[in-house]
Coordinates of C-alpha atoms in Angstrom, one line a residue:
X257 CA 19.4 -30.4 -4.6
X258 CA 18.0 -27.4 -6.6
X259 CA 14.3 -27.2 -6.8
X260 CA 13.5 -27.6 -10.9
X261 CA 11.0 -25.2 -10.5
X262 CA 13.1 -22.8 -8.8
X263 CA 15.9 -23.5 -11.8
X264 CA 13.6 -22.6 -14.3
X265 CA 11.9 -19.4 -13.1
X266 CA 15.7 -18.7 -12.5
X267 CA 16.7 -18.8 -15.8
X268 CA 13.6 -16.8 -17.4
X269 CA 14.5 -13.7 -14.7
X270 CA 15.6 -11.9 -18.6
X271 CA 12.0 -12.8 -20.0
X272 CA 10.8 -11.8 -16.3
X273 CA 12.4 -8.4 -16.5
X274 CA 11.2 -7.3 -20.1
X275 CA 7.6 -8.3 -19.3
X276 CA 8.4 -6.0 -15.8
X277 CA 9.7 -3.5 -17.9
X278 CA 6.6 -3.3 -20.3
X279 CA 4.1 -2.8 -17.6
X280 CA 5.8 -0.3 -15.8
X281 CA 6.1 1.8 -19.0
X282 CA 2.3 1.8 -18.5
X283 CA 1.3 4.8 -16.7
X284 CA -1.4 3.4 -14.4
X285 CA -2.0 6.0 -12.4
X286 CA -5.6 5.2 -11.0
X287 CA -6.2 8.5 -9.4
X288 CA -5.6 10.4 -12.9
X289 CA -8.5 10.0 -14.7
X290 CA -6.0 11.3 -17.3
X291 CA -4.5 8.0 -17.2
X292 CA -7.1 5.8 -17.8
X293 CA -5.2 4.3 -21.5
X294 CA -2.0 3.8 -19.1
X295 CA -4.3 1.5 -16.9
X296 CA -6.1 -0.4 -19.6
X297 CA -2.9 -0.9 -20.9
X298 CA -1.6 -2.4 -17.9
X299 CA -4.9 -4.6 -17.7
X300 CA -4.3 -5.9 -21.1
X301 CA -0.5 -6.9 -20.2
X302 CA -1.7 -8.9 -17.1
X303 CA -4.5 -10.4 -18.2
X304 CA -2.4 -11.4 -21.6
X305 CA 0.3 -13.2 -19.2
X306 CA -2.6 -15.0 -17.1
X307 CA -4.0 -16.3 -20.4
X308 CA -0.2 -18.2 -21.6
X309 CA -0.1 -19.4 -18.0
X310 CA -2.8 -21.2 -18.6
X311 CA -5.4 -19.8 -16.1
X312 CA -9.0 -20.2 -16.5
X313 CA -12.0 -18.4 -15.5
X314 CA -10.4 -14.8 -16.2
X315 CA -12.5 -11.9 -16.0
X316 CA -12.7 -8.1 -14.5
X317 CA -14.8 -7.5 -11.3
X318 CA -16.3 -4.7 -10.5
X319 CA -18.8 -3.7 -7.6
X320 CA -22.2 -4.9 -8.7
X321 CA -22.7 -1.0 -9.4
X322 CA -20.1 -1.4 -12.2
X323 CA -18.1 2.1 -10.8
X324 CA -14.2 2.0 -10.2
X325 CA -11.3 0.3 -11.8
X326 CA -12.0 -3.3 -12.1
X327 CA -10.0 -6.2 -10.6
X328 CA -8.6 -8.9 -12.5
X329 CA -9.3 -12.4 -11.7
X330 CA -8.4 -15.8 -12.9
X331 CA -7.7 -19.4 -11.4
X332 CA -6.5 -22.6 -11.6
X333 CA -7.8 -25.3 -9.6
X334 CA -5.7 -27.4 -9.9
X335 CA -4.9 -29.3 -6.5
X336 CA -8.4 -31.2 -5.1
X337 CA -7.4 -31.6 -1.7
X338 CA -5.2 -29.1 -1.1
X339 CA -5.5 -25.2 0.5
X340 CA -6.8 -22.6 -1.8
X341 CA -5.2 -19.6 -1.6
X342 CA -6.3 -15.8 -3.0
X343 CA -2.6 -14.2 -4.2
X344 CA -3.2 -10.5 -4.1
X345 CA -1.5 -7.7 -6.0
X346 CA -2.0 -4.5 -7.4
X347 CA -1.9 -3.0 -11.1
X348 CA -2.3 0.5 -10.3
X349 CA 0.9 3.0 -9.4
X350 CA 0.9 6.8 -7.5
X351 CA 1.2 9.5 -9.4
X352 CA 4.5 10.5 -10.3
X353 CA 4.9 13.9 -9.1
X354 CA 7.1 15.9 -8.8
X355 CA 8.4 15.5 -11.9
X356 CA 11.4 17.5 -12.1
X357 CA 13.4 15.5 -9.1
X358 CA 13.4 12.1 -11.4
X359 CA 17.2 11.4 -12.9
X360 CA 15.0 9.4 -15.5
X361 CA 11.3 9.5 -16.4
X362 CA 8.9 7.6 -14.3
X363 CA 7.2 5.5 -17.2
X364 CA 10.4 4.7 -19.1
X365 CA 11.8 1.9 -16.9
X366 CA 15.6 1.8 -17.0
X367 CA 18.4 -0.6 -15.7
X368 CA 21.9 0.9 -13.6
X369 CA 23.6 -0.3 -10.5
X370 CA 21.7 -3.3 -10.2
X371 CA 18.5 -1.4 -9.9
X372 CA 15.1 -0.7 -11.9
X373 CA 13.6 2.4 -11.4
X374 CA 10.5 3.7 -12.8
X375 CA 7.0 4.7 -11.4
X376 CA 5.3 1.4 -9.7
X377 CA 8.3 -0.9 -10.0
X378 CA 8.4 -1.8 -6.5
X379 CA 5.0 -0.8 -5.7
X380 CA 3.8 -3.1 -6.8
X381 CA 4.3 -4.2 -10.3
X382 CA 8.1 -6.2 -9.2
X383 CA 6.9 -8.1 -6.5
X384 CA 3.3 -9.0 -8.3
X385 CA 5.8 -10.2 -11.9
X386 CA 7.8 -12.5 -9.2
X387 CA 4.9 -14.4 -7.8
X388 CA 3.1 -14.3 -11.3
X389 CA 6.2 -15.7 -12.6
X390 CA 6.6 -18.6 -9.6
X391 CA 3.2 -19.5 -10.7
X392 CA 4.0 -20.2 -14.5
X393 CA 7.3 -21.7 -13.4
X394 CA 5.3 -24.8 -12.0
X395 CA 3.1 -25.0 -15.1
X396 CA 6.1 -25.0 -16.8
X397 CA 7.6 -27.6 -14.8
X398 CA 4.9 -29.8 -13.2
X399 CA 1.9 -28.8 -15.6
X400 CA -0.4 -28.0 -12.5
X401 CA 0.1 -26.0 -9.1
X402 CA 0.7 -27.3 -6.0
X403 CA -2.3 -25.6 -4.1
X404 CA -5.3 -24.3 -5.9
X405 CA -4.7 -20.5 -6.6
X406 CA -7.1 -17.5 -7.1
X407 CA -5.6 -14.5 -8.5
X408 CA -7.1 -11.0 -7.3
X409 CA -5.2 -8.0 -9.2
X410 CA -6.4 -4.7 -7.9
X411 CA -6.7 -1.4 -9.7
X412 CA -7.3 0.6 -6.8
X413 CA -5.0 0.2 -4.0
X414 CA -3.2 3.2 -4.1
X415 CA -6.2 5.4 -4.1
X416 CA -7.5 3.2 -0.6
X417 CA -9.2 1.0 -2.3
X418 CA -12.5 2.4 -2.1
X419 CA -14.4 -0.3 -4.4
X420 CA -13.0 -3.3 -3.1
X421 CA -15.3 -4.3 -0.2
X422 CA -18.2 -4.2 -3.4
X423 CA -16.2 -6.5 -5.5
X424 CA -15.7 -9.2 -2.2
X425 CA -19.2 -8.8 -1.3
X426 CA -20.4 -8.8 -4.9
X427 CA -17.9 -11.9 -5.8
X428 CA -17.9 -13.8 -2.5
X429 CA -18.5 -17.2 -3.4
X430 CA -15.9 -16.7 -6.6
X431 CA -13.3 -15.7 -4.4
X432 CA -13.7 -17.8 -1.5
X433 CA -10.4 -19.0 -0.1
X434 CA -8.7 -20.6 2.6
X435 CA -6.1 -17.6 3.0
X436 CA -4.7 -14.3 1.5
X437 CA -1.0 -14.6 0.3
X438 CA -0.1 -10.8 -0.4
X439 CA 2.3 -9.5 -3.0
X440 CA 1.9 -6.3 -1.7
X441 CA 3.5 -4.9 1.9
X442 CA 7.0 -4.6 1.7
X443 CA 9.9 -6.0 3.7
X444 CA 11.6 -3.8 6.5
X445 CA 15.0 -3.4 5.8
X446 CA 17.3 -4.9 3.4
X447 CA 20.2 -5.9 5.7
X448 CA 17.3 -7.9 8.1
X449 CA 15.4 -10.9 7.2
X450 CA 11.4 -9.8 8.3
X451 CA 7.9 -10.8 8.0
X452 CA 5.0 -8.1 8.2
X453 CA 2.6 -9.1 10.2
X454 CA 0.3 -6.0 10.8
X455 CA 0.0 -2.6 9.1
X456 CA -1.8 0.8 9.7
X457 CA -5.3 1.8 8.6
X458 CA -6.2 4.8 6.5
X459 CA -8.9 7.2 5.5
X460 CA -8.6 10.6 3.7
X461 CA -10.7 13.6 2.2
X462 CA -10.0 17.2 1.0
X463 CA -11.1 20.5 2.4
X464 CA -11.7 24.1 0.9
X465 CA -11.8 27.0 2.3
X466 CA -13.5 29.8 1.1
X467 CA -13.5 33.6 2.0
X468 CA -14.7 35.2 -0.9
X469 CA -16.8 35.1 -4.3
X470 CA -13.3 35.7 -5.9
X471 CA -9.5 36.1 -6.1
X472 CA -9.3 40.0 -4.6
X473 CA -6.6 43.1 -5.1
X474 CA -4.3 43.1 -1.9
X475 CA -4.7 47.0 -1.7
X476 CA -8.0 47.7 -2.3
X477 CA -9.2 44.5 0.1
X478 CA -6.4 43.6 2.1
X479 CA -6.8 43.9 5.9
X480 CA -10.6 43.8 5.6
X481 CA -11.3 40.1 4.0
X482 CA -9.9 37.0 5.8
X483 CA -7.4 35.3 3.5
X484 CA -8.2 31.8 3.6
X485 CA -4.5 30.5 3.0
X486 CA -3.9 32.1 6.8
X487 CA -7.5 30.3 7.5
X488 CA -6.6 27.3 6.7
X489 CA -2.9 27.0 7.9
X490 CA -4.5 27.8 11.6
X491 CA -7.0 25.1 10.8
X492 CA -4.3 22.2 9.8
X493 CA -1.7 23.8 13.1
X494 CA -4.4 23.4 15.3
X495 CA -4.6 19.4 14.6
X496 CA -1.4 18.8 16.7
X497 CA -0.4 20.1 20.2
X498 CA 3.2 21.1 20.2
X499 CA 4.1 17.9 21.8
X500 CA 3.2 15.7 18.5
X501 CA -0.2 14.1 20.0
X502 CA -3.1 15.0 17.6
X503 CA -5.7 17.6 19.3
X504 CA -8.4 15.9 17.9
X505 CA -11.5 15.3 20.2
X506 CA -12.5 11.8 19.8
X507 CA -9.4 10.8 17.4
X508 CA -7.7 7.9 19.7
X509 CA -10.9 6.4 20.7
X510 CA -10.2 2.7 20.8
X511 CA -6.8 3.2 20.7
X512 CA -4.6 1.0 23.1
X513 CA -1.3 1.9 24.4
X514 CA 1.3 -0.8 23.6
X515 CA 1.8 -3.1 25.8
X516 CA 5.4 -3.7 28.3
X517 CA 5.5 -6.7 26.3
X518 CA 4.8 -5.1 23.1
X519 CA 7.4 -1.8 23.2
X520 CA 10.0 -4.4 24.9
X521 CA 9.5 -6.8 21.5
X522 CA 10.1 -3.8 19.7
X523 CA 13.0 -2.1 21.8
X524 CA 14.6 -5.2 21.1
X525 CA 14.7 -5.3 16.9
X526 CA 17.9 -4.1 15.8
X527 CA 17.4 0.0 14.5
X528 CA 19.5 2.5 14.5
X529 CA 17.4 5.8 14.1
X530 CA 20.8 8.2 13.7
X531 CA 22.0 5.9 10.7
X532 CA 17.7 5.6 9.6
X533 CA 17.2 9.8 9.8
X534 CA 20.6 10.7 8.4
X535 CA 19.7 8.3 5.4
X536 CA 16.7 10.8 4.3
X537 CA 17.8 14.0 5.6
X538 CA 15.5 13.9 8.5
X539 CA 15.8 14.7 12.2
X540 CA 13.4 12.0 14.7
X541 CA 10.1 14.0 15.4
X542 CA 6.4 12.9 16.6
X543 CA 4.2 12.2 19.3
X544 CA 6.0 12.8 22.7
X545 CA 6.7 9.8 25.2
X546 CA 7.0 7.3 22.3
X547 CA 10.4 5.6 20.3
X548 CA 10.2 6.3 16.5
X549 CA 9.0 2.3 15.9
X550 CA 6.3 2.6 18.3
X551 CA 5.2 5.8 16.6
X552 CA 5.7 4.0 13.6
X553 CA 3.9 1.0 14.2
X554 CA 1.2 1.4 16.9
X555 CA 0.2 4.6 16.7
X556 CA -2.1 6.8 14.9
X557 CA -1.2 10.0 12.7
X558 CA -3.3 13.2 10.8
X559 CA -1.0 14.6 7.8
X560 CA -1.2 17.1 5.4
X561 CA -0.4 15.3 1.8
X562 CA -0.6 18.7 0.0
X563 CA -1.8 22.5 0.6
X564 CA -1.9 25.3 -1.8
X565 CA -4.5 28.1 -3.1
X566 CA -3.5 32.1 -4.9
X567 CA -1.3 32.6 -7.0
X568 CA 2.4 30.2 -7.4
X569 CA 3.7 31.5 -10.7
X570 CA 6.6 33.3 -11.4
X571 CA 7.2 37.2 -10.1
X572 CA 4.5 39.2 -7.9
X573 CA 0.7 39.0 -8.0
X574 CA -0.9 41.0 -5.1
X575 CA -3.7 39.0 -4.4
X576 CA -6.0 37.5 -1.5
X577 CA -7.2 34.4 -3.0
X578 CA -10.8 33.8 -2.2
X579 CA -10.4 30.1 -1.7
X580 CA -7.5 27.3 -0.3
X581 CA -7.2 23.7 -0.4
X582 CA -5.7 20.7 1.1
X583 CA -5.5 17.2 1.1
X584 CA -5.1 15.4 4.5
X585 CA -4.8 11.4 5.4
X586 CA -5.2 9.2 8.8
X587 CA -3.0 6.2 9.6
X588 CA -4.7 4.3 12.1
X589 CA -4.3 1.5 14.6
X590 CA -6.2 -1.5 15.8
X591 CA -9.5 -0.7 17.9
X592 CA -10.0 2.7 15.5
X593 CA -13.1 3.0 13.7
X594 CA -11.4 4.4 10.6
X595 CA -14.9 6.0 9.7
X596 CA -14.9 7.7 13.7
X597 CA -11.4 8.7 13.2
X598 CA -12.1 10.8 9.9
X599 CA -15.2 12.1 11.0
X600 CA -13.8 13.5 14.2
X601 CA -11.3 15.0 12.5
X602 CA -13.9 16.7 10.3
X603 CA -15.6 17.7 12.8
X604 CA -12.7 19.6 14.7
X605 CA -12.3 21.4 11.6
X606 CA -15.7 22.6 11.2
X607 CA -15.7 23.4 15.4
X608 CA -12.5 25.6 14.2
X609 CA -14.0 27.3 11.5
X610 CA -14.2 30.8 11.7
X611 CA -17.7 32.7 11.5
X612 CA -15.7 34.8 8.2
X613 CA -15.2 31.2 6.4
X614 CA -17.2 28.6 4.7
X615 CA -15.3 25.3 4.3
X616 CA -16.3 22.2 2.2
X617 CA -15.5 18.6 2.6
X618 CA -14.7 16.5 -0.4
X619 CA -13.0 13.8 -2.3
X620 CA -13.3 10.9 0.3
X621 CA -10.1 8.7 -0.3
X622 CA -11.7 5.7 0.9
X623 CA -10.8 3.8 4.3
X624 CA -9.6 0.6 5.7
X625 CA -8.8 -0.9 8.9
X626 CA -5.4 -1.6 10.9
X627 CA -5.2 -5.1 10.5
X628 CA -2.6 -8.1 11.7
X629 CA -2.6 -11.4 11.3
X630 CA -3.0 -13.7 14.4
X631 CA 0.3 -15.2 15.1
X632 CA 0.0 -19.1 15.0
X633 CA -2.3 -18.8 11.6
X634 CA -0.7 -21.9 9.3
X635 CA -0.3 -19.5 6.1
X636 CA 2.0 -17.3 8.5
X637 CA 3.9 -20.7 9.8
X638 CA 4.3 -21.1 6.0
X639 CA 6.1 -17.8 5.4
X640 CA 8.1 -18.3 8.4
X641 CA 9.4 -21.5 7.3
X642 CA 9.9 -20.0 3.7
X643 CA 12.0 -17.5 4.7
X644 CA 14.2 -20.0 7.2
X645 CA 14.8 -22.4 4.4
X646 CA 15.3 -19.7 2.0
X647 CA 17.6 -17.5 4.1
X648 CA 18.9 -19.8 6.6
X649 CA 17.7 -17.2 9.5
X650 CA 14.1 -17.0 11.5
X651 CA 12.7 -13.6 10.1
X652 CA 11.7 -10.8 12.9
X653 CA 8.2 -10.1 12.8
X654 CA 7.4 -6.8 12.5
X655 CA 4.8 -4.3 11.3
X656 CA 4.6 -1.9 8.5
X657 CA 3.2 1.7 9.3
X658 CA 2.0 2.3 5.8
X659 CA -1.4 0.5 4.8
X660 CA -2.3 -2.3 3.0
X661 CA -6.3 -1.8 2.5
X662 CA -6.9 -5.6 1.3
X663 CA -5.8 -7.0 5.1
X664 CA -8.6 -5.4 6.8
X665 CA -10.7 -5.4 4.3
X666 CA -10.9 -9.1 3.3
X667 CA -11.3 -9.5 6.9
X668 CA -13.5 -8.0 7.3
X669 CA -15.7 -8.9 4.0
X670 CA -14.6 -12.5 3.7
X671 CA -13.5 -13.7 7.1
X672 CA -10.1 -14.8 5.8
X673 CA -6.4 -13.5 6.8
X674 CA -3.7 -12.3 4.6
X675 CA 0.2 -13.0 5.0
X676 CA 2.1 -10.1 3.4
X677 CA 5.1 -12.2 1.1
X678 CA 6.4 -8.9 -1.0
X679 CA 9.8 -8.9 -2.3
X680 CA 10.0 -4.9 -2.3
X681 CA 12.3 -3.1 -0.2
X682 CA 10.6 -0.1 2.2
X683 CA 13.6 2.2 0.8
X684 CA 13.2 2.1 -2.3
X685 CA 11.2 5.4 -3.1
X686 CA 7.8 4.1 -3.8
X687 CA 5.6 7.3 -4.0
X688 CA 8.6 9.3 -4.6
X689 CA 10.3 10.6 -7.2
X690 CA 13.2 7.7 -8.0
X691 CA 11.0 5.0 -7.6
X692 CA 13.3 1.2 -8.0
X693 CA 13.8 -2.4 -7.7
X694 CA 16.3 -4.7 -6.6
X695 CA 17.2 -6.6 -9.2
X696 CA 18.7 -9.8 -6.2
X697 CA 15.2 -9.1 -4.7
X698 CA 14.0 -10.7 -8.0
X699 CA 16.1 -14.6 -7.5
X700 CA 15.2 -14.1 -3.5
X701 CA 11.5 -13.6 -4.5
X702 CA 11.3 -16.7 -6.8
X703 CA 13.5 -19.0 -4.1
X704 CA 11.1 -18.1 -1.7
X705 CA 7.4 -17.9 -3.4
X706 CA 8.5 -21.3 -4.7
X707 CA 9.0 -22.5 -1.3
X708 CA 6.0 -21.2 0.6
X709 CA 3.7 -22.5 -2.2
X710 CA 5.4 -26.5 -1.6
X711 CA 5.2 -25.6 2.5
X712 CA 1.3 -24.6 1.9
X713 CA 0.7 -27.8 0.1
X714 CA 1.5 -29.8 3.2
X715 CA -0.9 -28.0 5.2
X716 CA -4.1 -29.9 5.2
X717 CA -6.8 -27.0 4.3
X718 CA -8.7 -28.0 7.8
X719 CA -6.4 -26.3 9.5
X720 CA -7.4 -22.9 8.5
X721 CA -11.4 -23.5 9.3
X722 CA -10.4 -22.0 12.7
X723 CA -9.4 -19.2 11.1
X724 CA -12.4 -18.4 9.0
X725 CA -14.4 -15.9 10.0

């Protein structure tokens, strides 16, 4: 018998889709400050939708210092008795760039193939329309919801989420929950049936290197001042021996080598990497003694996002340039310090330095945490059985090596866990050019986000007090 809630949020997937499509042509790009109408506008359009669902209590939080993009809450309490659960997404999108290698324009959303691309369609504005859209299917149906629900829209996820721990410790009793239940993390692999249950930490910053007062003629200086594009390359080689493992004194402090257990769990998941590398061009490459999951998945990495400095125009311009930049990022793993990791990795840098440079440390991208959720937790016994009844097969649990700030954050701040329930695919191009949706992920979403909501109402909320931190 079809679930009448289910029915109807089937049937508005059209209504579902135009709304989807009207966000995403909002360019919420939060690290632009350029952007800041796009992300207003976005604000508006969610908090607009909240309001005809019939949400109460809505309002933007901030840290109590008022900086950063705000969060958008709102509630409805509707279910005395029953679980309260925070639902997490994000408003915010990455920048679009580079431009040139989109077929279409990132912020005008378009339809081919049975796909929806534009910037932040799958990251995360798609998967946050599907459980928004679950929601107002059971107000539309049942007039209530069948577990109390707290809604927590962030506007900062993409940039690390830098003022989030301020808005749980400057909201805490407002957003007290039993559990986090994540629009955000996306599934593995379309052709497997998965649940996320742990993802990598993060923390980032910028350097510069400088050599001179200014930009210098490569004749009359050349050979005589140190060019601090060759400075800094040396500086970013020297983060990695030639056998992948970072060369960073005091970087895998904490870190744990997986288990037998652990890397035979893994061996066993069904991947293979020729058909995974040949599908992006790429050839398997990392840290020496380890499969490309466990790499993926348990351990840590230093990248270089972006490098440049002189001159990149057209035709010749003999130059030294007098200064270079880059922009570099950490994944990290349980039993890292994320704020250890990026500080020793600072520190090699400076310890690297040569005597003829002067280097400068700058735009901290904010830092969270590996986390992953402890296996028996009833919210994740919720998602399992979801995805059973949903898809007729037990989903693999496996981890995500991008990061998800709110998991270890929340945590960490609150004392609650988080189940990541996103209906995005990991292929589909999120912070690349090409960006899309699924448009099946859409009816799978809404089958399942109805479902786990009616399995969390049988849970009696006492059974997540051990849970609470």
């Amino acid at each position: 018998m079809t679930d009448p809630v289910l029915a109807h949020a089937l049937d508005r997937q059209p209504q579902l889709i135009e709304t989807l499509k009207t966000l995403v042509a909002c360019p919420s790009v939060g690290a632009d400050p350029a952007m800041a109408q796009g992300m207003e506008d976005a604000r508006r359009i969610v908090e607009a939708r909240l309001v005809a669902m019939g949400f109460a209590n809505a309002q933007r939080l901030t840290p109590a210092d008022g900086r950063g993009q705000p969060a958008i809450y709102a509630e409805r309490i509707d279910a005395p008795g029953k679980p309260t659960i925070l639902v997490y997404a994000h408003y915010d999108v990455q920048p679009p760039d580079p431009l040139a290698k989109w077929e279409t324009p990132p912020f005008e959303p378009v339809e081919r193939d049975g796909r929806l691309y534009g910037r932040g369609i799958s990251d995360d504005k798609g998967p946050m329309m599907i459980a928004l859209e679950t929601l107002a299917a059971f107000v539309a149906v049942e007039g209530r919801l069948p577990v109390n629900v707290k809604l927590l829209i962030e506007g900062e996820e993409e940039t690390g989420s830098p003022s989030l721990p301020g808005i749980l410790e400057a909201h805490r009793a407002l957003l007290a929950a039993d559990a986090v239940l994540s629009a955000d993390g996306a599934r593995w692999r379309p052709d497997l049936v998965a649940l996320n249950v742990g993802s990598r930490g993060n923390a980032g910053f910028e350097v510069r290197v400088q050599t001179a007062a200014q930009d210098l003629h490569s004749g009359r200086y050349g050979g005589i001042v140190a060019n601090p594009l060759h400075v800094l390359s040396k500086l970013v080689a020297s983060l990695h021996s030639d056998d992948g493992r970072i060369g960073v004194p005091g970087f895998y402090d904490g870190v744990a080598e997986p288990t037998n257990a652990e890397r035979a769990e893994i061996a066993a998941i069904p991947y293979d990497e020729d058909m995974g590398f040949a599908a992006i061009g790429a050839k398997p490459h990392g840290e020496a003694g380890y499969s490309s999951l466990e790499r993926l998945w348990m351990r840590p990495t230093v990248d270089v996002n972006g490098m440049w400095g002189g001159y990149t125009g057209a035709g010749s311009k003999t130059v030294i340039p007098n200064e270079a930049f880059a922009k570099l990022t950490m994944r990290l793993v349980p039993g890292q310090d994320p704020d250890t990791a990026k500080q020793a990795v600072i520190a090699h840098l400076k310890a690297n330095l040569p005597p003829y440079a002067k280097m400068e440390v700058y735009g901290d991208r904010g830092q969270g945490g590996a986390y992953a959720v402890p296996p028996d937790h009833p919210l994740l016994k919720a998602a399992v059985s979801a995805l059973e009844h949903t898809t007729g097969q037990s989903p693999l649990k496996v981890r995500i090596g991008a990061s998800l700030p709110l998991t270890e954050i929340v945590s960490r701040v609150l004392g609650l866990d988080t189940v990541m329930f996103s209906f995005a695919l990991s292929d589909e191009n999120f912070h690349a050019p090409n960006e899309f949706f699924r448009r099946s992920s859409i009816a799978d979403g809404l089958a399942a986000w109805v479902r786990i909501l009616r399995e969390i109402a049988q849970i009696a909320p006492g059974d997540f007090a051990p849970y609470r931190r």
